[in-house]
PDB file of C-alpha atoms in Angstrom:
ATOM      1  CA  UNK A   1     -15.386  24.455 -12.113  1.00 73.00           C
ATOM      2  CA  UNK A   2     -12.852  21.585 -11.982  1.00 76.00           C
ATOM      3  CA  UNK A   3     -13.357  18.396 -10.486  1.00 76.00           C
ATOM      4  CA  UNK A   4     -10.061  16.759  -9.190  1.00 79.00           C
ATOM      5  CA  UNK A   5      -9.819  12.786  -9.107  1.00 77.00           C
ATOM      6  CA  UNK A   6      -7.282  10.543  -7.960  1.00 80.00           C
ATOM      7  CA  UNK A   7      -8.079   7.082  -8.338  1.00 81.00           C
ATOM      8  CA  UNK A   8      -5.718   4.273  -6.524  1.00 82.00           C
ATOM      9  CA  UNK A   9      -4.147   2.033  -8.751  1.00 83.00           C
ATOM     10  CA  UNK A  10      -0.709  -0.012  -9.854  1.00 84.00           C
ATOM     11  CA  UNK A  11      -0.073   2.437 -13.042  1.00 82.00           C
ATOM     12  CA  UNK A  12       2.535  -0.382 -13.967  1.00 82.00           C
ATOM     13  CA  UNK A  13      -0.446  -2.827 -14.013  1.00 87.00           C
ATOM     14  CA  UNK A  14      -1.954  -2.357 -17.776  1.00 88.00           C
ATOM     15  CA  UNK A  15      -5.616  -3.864 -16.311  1.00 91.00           C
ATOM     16  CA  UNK A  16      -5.655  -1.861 -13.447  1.00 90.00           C
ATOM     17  CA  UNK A  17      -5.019   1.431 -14.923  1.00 87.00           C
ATOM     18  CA  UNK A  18      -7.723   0.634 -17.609  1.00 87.00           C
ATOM     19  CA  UNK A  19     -10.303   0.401 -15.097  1.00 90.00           C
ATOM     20  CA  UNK A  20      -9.320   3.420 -13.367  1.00 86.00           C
ATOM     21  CA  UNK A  21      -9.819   5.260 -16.837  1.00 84.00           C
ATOM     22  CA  UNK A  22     -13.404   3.263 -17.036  1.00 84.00           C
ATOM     23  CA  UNK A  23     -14.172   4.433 -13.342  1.00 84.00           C
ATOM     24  CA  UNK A  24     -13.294   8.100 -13.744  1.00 78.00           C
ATOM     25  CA  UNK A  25     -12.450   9.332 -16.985  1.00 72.00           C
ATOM     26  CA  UNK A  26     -16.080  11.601 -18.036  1.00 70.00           C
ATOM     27  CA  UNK A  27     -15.200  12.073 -21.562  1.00 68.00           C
ATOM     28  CA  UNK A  28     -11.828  13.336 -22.419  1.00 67.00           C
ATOM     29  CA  UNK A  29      -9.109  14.806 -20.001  1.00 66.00           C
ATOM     30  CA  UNK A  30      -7.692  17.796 -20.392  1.00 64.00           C
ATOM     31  CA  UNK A  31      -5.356  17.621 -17.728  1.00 70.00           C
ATOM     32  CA  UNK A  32      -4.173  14.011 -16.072  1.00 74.00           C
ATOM     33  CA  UNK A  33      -1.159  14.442 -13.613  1.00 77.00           C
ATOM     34  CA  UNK A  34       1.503  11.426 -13.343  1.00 76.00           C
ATOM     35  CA  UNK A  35       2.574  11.267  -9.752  1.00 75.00           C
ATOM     36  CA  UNK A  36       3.228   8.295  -9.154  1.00 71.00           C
ATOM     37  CA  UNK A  37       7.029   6.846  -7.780  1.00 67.00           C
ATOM     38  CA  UNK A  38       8.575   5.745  -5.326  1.00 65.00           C
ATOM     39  CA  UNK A  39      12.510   5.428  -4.576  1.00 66.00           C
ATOM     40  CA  UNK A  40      14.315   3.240  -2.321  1.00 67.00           C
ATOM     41  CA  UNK A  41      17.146   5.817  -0.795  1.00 70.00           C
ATOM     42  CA  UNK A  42      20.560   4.475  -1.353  1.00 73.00           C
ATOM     43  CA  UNK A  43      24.201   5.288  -1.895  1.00 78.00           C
ATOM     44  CA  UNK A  44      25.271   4.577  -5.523  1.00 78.00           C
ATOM     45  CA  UNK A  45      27.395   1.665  -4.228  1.00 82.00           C
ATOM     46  CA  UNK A  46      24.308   0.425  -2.819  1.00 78.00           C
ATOM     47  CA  UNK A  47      21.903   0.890  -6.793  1.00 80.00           C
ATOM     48  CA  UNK A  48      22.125  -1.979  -9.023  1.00 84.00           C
ATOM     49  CA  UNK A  49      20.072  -1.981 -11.746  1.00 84.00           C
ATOM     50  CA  UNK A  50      17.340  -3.894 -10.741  1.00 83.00           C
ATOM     51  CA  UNK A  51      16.851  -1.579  -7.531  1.00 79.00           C
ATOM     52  CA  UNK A  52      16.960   1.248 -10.572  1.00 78.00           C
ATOM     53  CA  UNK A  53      14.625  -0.056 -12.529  1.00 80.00           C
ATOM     54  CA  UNK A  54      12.234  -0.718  -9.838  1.00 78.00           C
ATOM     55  CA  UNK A  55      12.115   2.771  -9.045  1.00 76.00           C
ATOM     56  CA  UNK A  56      11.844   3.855 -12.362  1.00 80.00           C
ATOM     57  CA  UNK A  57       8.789   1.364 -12.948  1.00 77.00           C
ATOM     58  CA  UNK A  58       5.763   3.581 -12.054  1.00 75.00           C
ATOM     59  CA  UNK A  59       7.612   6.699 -13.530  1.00 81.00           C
ATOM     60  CA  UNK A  60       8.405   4.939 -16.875  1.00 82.00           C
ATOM     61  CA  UNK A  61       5.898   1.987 -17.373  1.00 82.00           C
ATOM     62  CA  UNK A  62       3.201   3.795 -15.994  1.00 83.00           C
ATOM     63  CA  UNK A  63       3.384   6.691 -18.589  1.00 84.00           C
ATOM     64  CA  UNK A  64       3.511   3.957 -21.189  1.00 86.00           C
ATOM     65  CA  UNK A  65      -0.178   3.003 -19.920  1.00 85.00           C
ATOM     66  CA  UNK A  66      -1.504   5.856 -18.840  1.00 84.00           C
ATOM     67  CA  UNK A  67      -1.232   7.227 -22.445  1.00 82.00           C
ATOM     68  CA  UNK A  68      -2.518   4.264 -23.625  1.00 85.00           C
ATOM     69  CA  UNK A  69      -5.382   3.764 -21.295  1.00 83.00           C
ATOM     70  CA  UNK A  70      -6.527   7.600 -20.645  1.00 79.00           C
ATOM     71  CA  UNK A  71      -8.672   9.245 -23.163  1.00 75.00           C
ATOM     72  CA  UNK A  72      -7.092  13.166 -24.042  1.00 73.00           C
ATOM     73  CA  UNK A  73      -8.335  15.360 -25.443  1.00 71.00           C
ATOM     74  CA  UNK A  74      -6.743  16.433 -28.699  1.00 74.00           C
ATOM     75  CA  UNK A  75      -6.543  20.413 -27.811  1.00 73.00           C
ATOM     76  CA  UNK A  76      -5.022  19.484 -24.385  1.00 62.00           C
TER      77      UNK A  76
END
């Protein structure tokens, strides 16, 4: 049986993510899916690198912390 959980959180936000783990994480994952992202649609004119960056926050930052913050297990 597997048990799916997606807890709401700012995955750039160190302290938020933490307490997601504290909330839901029942011993070790074996399995945690990073979906979070969001893009602001625009021509490449249009991208500067702050508008790049932003997008890339949750995708980049938000791995940093969630393999910080998540317990995995060590076979997974």
């Amino acid at each position: 049986t597997a048990e799916i959980v997606a807890p709401r959180c700012d995955i750039t936000d160190p302290r938020q993510l933490s307490a997601a783990a504290a909330d839901h994480a029942v011993g070790e994952a074996t399995l945690v899916i990073h979906a979070a992202g969001a893009a602001a649609l625009a021509g490449r004119a249009g991208t500067s690198g702050s508008t790049l960056l932003d997008n890339a926050a949750a995708k980049l930052a938000g791995l940093e912390h969630l393999t910080a913050a998540w317990p995995i297990r060590d076979d997974a």
